[in-house]
mmCIF file of C-alpha atoms in Angstrom:
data_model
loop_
_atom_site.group_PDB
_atom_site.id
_atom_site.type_symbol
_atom_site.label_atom_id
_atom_site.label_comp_id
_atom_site.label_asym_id
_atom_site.label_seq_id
_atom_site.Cartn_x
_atom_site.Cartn_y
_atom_site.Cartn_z
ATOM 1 C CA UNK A 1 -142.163 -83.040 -136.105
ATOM 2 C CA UNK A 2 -145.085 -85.353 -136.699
ATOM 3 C CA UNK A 3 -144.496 -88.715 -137.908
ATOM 4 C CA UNK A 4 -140.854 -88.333 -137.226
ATOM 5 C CA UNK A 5 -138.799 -89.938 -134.321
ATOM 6 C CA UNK A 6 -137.209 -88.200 -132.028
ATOM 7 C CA UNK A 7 -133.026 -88.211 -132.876
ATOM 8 C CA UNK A 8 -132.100 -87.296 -129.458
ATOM 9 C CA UNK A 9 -132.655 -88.905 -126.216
ATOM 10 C CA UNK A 10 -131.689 -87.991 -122.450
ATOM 11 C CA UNK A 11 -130.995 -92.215 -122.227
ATOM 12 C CA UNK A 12 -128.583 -91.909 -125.083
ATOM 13 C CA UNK A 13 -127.032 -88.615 -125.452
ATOM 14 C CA UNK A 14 -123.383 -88.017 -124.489
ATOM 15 C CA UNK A 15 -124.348 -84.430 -123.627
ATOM 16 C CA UNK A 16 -126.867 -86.078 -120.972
ATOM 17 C CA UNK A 17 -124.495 -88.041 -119.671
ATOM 18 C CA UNK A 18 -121.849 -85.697 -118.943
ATOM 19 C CA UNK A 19 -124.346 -83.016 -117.505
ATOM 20 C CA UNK A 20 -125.191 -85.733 -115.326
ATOM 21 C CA UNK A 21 -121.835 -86.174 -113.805
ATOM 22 C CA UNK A 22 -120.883 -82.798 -113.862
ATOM 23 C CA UNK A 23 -123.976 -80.564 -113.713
ATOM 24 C CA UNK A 24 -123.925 -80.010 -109.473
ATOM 25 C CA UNK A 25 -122.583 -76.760 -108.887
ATOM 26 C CA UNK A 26 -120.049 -78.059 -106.384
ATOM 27 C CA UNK A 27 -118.872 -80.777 -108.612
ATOM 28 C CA UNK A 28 -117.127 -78.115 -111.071
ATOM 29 C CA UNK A 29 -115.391 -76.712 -107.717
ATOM 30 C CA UNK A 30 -114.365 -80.103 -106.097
ATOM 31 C CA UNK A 31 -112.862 -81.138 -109.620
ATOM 32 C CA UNK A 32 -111.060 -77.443 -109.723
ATOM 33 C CA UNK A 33 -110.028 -77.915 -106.038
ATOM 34 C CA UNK A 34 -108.639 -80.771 -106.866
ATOM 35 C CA UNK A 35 -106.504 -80.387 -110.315
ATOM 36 C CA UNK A 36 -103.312 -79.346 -108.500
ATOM 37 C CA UNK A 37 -103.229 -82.669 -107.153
ATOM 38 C CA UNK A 38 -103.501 -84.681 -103.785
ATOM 39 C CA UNK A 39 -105.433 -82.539 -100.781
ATOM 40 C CA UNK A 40 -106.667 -83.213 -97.439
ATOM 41 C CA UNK A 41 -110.589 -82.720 -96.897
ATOM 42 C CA UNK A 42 -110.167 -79.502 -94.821
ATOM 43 C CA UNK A 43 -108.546 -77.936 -97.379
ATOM 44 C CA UNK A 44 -110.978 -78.635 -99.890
ATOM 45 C CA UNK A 45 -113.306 -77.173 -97.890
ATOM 46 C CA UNK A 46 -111.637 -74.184 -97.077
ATOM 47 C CA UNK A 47 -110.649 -73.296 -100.639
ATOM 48 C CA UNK A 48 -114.581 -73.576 -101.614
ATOM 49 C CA UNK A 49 -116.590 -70.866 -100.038
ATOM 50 C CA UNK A 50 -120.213 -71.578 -98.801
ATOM 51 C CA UNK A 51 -119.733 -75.330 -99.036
ATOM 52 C CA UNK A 52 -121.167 -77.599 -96.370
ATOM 53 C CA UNK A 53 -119.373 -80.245 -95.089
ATOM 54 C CA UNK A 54 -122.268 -82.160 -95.795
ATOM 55 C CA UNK A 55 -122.254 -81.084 -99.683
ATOM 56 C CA UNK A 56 -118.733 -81.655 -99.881
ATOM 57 C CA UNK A 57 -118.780 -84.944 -98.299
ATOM 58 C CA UNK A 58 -121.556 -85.811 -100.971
ATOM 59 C CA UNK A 59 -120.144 -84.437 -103.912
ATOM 60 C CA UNK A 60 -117.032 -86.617 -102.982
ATOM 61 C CA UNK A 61 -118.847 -89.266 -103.016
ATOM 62 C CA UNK A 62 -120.445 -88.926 -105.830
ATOM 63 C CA UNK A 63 -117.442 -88.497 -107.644
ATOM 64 C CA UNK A 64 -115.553 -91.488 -105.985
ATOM 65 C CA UNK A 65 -118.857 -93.574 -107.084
ATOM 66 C CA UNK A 66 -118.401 -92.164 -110.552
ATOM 67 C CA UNK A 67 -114.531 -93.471 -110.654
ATOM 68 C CA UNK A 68 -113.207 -89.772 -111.005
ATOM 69 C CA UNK A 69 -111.792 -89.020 -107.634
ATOM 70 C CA UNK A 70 -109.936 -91.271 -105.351
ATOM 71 C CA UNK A 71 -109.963 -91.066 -101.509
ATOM 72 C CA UNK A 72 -107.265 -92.336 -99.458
ATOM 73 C CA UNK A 73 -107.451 -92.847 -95.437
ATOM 74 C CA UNK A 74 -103.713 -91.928 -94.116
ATOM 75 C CA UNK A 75 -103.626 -94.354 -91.202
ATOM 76 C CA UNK A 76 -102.767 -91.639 -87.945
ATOM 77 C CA UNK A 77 -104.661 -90.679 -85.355
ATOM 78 C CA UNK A 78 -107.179 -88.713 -85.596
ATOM 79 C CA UNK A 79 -106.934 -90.462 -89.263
ATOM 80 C CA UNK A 80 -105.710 -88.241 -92.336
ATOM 81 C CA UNK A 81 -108.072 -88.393 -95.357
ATOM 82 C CA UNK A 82 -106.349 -87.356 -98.853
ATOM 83 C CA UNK A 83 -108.512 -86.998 -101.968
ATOM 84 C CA UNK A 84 -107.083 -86.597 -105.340
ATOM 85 C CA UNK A 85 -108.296 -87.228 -109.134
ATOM 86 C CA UNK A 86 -108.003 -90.739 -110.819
ATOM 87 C CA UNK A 87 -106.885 -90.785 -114.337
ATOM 88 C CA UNK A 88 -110.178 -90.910 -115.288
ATOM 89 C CA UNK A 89 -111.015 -87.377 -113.375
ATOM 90 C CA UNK A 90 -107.368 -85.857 -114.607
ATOM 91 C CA UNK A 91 -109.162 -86.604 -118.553
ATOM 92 C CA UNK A 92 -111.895 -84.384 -117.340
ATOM 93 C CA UNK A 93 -109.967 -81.257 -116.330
ATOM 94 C CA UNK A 94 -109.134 -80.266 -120.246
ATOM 95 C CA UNK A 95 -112.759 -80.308 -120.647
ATOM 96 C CA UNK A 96 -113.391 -78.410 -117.879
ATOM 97 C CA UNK A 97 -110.919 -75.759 -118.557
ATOM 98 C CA UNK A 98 -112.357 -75.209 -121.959
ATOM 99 C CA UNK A 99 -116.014 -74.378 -120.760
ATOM 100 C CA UNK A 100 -113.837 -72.183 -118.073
ATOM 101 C CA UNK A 101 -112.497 -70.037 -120.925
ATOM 102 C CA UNK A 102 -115.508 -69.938 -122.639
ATOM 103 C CA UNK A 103 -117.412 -69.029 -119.648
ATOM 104 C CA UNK A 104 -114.621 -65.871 -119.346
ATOM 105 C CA UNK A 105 -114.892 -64.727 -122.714
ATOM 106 C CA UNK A 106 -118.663 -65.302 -123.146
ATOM 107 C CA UNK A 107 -120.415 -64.858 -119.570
ATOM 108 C CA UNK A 108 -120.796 -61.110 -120.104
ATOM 109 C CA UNK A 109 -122.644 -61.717 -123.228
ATOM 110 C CA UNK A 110 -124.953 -63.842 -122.009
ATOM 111 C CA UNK A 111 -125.688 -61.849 -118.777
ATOM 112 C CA UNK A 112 -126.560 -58.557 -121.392
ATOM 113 C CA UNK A 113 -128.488 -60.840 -123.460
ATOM 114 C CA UNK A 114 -130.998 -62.551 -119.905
ATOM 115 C CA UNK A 115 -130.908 -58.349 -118.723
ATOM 116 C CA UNK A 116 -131.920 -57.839 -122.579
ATOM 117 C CA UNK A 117 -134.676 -60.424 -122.514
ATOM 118 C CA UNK A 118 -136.086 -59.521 -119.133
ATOM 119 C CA UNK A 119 -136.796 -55.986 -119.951
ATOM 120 C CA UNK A 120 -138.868 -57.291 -123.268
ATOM 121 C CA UNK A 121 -140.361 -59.602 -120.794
ATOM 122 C CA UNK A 122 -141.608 -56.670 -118.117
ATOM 123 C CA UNK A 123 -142.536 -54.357 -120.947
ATOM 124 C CA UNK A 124 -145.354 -57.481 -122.168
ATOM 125 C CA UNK A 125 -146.742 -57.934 -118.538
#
């Protein structure tokens, strides 16, 4: 590596940037909560155990700032909030589902591979 520069950088590299806008473990959920289309805040919340409202409420606005969810205020009292994916978040979801699959296919493998690793790892200590 001496002498040489560096060919990737966190500044520059798309796989940086996407792990940045998707890396939050809720953020996976919210966008898979909301790929069947327009849903009310409760229900988001219900359908995602162990999130907060205050996580949820975060991650939605994260993902408002980032242009990929869109949050509407139904005027009614109390006042009806509906959330749903822009076009930009709906280009997301094929992405998604393909680390999904893989996940599915591949997760056992790489949970006997870390159980694999950590016995070599107790055996040296």
């Amino acid at each position: 590596m001496a002498g040489t520069t560096p060919d990737i950088s966190l500044e520059a590299c798309s796989y940086s940037r996407v792990l940045e806008i998707v890396s939050n473990k809720w953020t996976a959920l919210v966008l898979y909560a909301l790929e069947g289309g327009t849903i009310r805040y409760g229900e988001i919340r219900r359908r995602i155990e162990g999130i907060s409202q205050k996580m949820l409420t975060q991650t939605l606005k994260q993902l408002e700032r980032d242009g990929l969810v869109r949050r509407k205020v139904v005027p009614s009292v109390p006042p009806i909030v509906e959330y749903s994916l822009t076009p930009l978040g709906e280009t997301l979801i094929p992405c998604m589902l393909m680390l999904k699959s893989w996940a599915s296919t591949h997760y056992g493998s790489v949970m006997a591979a870390r159980e694999e690793f950590d016995r070599g790892e107790s055996i040296k200590t």
